Amino acid sequence: QVDLVESGGGLVQAGGSLSLSCLASGRAFSRSAMGWFRQATGKEREFVAAITWTGDSTYYANSVKGRFTISRDNVKNTLYLQMNSLKPEDTAVYYCAAKPGGLSYFTSRYHSEYDYWGQGTQVTVSS
């Protein structure tokens, strides 16, 4: 069992920045690959970024590459998403997800690969 609690969502102007956090409870967090997904109203859940449980490798959707940075602190059991140069099209509910027990180099853009999910946090980017 991995419990995920997200925070940091809010309202920002286009071009601004926002930082999301996902606090994980569970002894397996440091061995869990982690990902961020988002879902806009009326849209399918969309991959944003992923990171291996070692933190050595990251993977980004093309739409956010160069603007967003995923990172983790396995001592604090926290996953982060730093979002810069935000656009109105980034508006969505953002979810963090965990996949415990995978290979050390695992990352995935498929939501079905992840076993645990946070409650989501709303990010709204105004023009």
Tab-separated table of C-alpha atoms in Angstrom:
chain	number	residue	atom	x	y	z
A	1	GLN	CA	0.000	0.000	0.000
A	2	VAL	CA	1.238	3.458	-0.986
A	3	ASP	CA	-0.812	6.504	-0.005
A	4	LEU	CA	-0.261	9.650	-2.056
A	5	VAL	CA	-1.277	13.168	-1.053
A	6	GLU	CA	-0.815	15.995	-3.533
A	7	SER	CA	-0.520	19.709	-2.937
A	8	GLY	CA	0.530	22.883	-4.715
A	9	GLY	CA	-2.180	23.362	-7.297
A	10	GLY	CA	-3.733	26.733	-7.872
A	11	LEU	CA	-4.393	29.580	-10.264
A	12	VAL	CA	-1.550	31.227	-12.173
A	13	GLN	CA	-1.197	33.520	-15.158
A	14	ALA	CA	0.183	32.281	-18.449
A	15	GLY	CA	3.963	32.345	-18.356
A	16	GLY	CA	4.038	31.824	-14.626
A	17	SER	CA	5.328	28.955	-12.544
A	18	LEU	CA	3.878	26.485	-10.103
A	19	SER	CA	5.356	23.642	-8.074
A	20	LEU	CA	3.421	20.508	-7.188
A	21	SER	CA	4.294	18.066	-4.433
A	22	CYS	CA	3.168	14.523	-3.745
A	23	LEU	CA	3.853	13.138	-0.293
A	24	ALA	CA	3.941	9.347	-0.177
A	25	SER	CA	3.316	7.134	2.817
A	26	GLY	CA	4.630	3.614	2.532
A	27	ARG	CA	7.840	1.755	3.069
A	28	ALA	CA	8.146	0.916	-0.631
A	29	PHE	CA	8.205	4.509	-1.896
A	30	SER	CA	11.937	4.523	-2.514
A	31	ARG	CA	11.473	1.425	-4.684
A	32	SER	CA	8.517	2.882	-6.608
A	33	ALA	CA	8.644	4.450	-10.009
A	34	MET	CA	6.566	7.627	-9.975
A	35	GLY	CA	4.658	9.595	-12.549
A	36	TRP	CA	2.575	12.705	-13.055
A	37	PHE	CA	-0.569	12.654	-15.171
A	38	ARG	CA	-3.183	15.277	-15.906
A	39	GLN	CA	-6.765	15.291	-17.031
A	40	ALA	CA	-8.551	18.282	-18.483
A	41	THR	CA	-12.321	18.521	-18.462
A	42	GLY	CA	-13.774	16.238	-21.101
A	43	LYS	CA	-10.367	14.804	-21.998
A	44	GLU	CA	-8.596	11.518	-21.409
A	45	ARG	CA	-5.948	11.225	-18.745
A	46	GLU	CA	-2.648	12.377	-20.223
A	47	PHE	CA	0.907	11.470	-19.327
A	48	VAL	CA	3.079	14.340	-18.138
A	49	ALA	CA	6.322	13.015	-16.663
A	50	ALA	CA	7.845	9.965	-15.002
A	51	ILE	CA	10.889	9.141	-12.921
A	52	THR	CA	12.590	5.893	-11.959
A	53	TRP	CA	12.722	4.840	-8.331
A	54	THR	CA	16.424	5.612	-8.305
A	55	GLY	CA	15.752	9.111	-9.634
A	56	ASP	CA	18.455	8.619	-12.232
A	57	SER	CA	16.183	8.756	-15.275
A	58	THR	CA	13.240	10.940	-16.238
A	59	TYR	CA	10.767	10.897	-19.096
A	60	TYR	CA	8.554	13.748	-20.308
A	61	ALA	CA	5.660	14.232	-22.638
A	62	ASN	CA	6.643	16.331	-25.625
A	63	SER	CA	4.094	18.951	-24.651
A	64	VAL	CA	5.911	19.750	-21.400
A	65	LYS	CA	9.519	18.934	-22.229
A	66	GLY	CA	11.768	21.863	-21.450
A	67	ARG	CA	9.137	23.531	-19.253
A	68	PHE	CA	8.416	20.963	-16.528
A	69	THR	CA	10.856	19.139	-14.269
A	70	ILE	CA	10.064	15.995	-12.295
A	71	SER	CA	12.172	15.121	-9.275
A	72	ARG	CA	11.973	13.111	-6.082
A	73	ASP	CA	13.413	13.033	-2.597
A	74	ASN	CA	13.449	9.489	-1.282
A	75	VAL	CA	14.421	10.657	2.188
A	76	LYS	CA	11.355	12.904	2.411
A	77	ASN	CA	9.211	10.426	0.449
A	78	THR	CA	8.130	13.258	-1.815
A	79	LEU	CA	7.648	13.618	-5.551
A	80	TYR	CA	7.801	17.042	-7.188
A	81	LEU	CA	6.757	18.667	-10.427
A	82	GLN	CA	8.182	22.094	-11.164
A	83	MET	CA	6.138	23.769	-13.889
A	84	ASN	CA	7.490	26.820	-15.680
A	85	SER	CA	6.264	28.863	-18.644
A	86	LEU	CA	2.742	27.675	-18.024
A	87	LYS	CA	0.188	27.858	-20.801
A	88	PRO	CA	-3.614	27.841	-20.674
A	89	GLU	CA	-3.510	24.389	-22.277
A	90	ASP	CA	-1.785	23.120	-19.122
A	91	THR	CA	-5.026	23.629	-17.214
A	92	ALA	CA	-6.057	20.274	-15.755
A	93	VAL	CA	-6.305	18.186	-12.640
A	94	TYR	CA	-2.840	16.808	-11.956
A	95	TYR	CA	-2.364	13.379	-10.399
A	96	CYS	CA	0.687	11.639	-9.043
A	97	ALA	CA	1.006	7.886	-9.389
A	98	ALA	CA	3.239	5.136	-8.038
A	99	LYS	CA	4.346	1.735	-9.246
A	100	PRO	CA	6.065	-0.233	-6.469
A	101	GLY	CA	8.361	-3.142	-7.042
A	102	GLY	CA	9.280	-2.510	-10.645
A	103	LEU	CA	12.637	-2.641	-12.307
A	104	SER	CA	15.021	0.065	-11.215
A	105	TYR	CA	15.023	1.672	-14.648
A	106	PHE	CA	11.247	1.565	-15.140
A	107	THR	CA	9.317	4.548	-16.434
A	108	SER	CA	6.008	4.524	-18.259
A	109	ARG	CA	3.632	6.901	-20.002
A	110	TYR	CA	0.718	4.469	-19.598
A	111	HIS	CA	-1.589	5.125	-16.675
A	112	SER	CA	-2.498	1.430	-16.448
A	113	GLU	CA	1.072	0.637	-15.395
A	114	TYR	CA	0.669	2.498	-12.118
A	115	ASP	CA	-0.914	0.956	-9.043
A	116	TYR	CA	-1.578	3.900	-6.723
A	117	TRP	CA	-2.915	7.384	-7.343
A	118	GLY	CA	-3.271	10.629	-5.494
A	119	GLN	CA	-6.522	12.538	-5.221
A	120	GLY	CA	-5.496	15.139	-7.779
A	121	THR	CA	-4.847	18.852	-7.533
A	122	GLN	CA	-6.309	21.504	-9.812
A	123	VAL	CA	-3.999	23.663	-11.901
A	124	THR	CA	-5.604	26.560	-13.743
A	125	VAL	CA	-3.627	28.815	-16.073
A	126	SER	CA	-5.302	32.057	-17.108
A	127	SER	CA	-4.551	34.106	-20.214
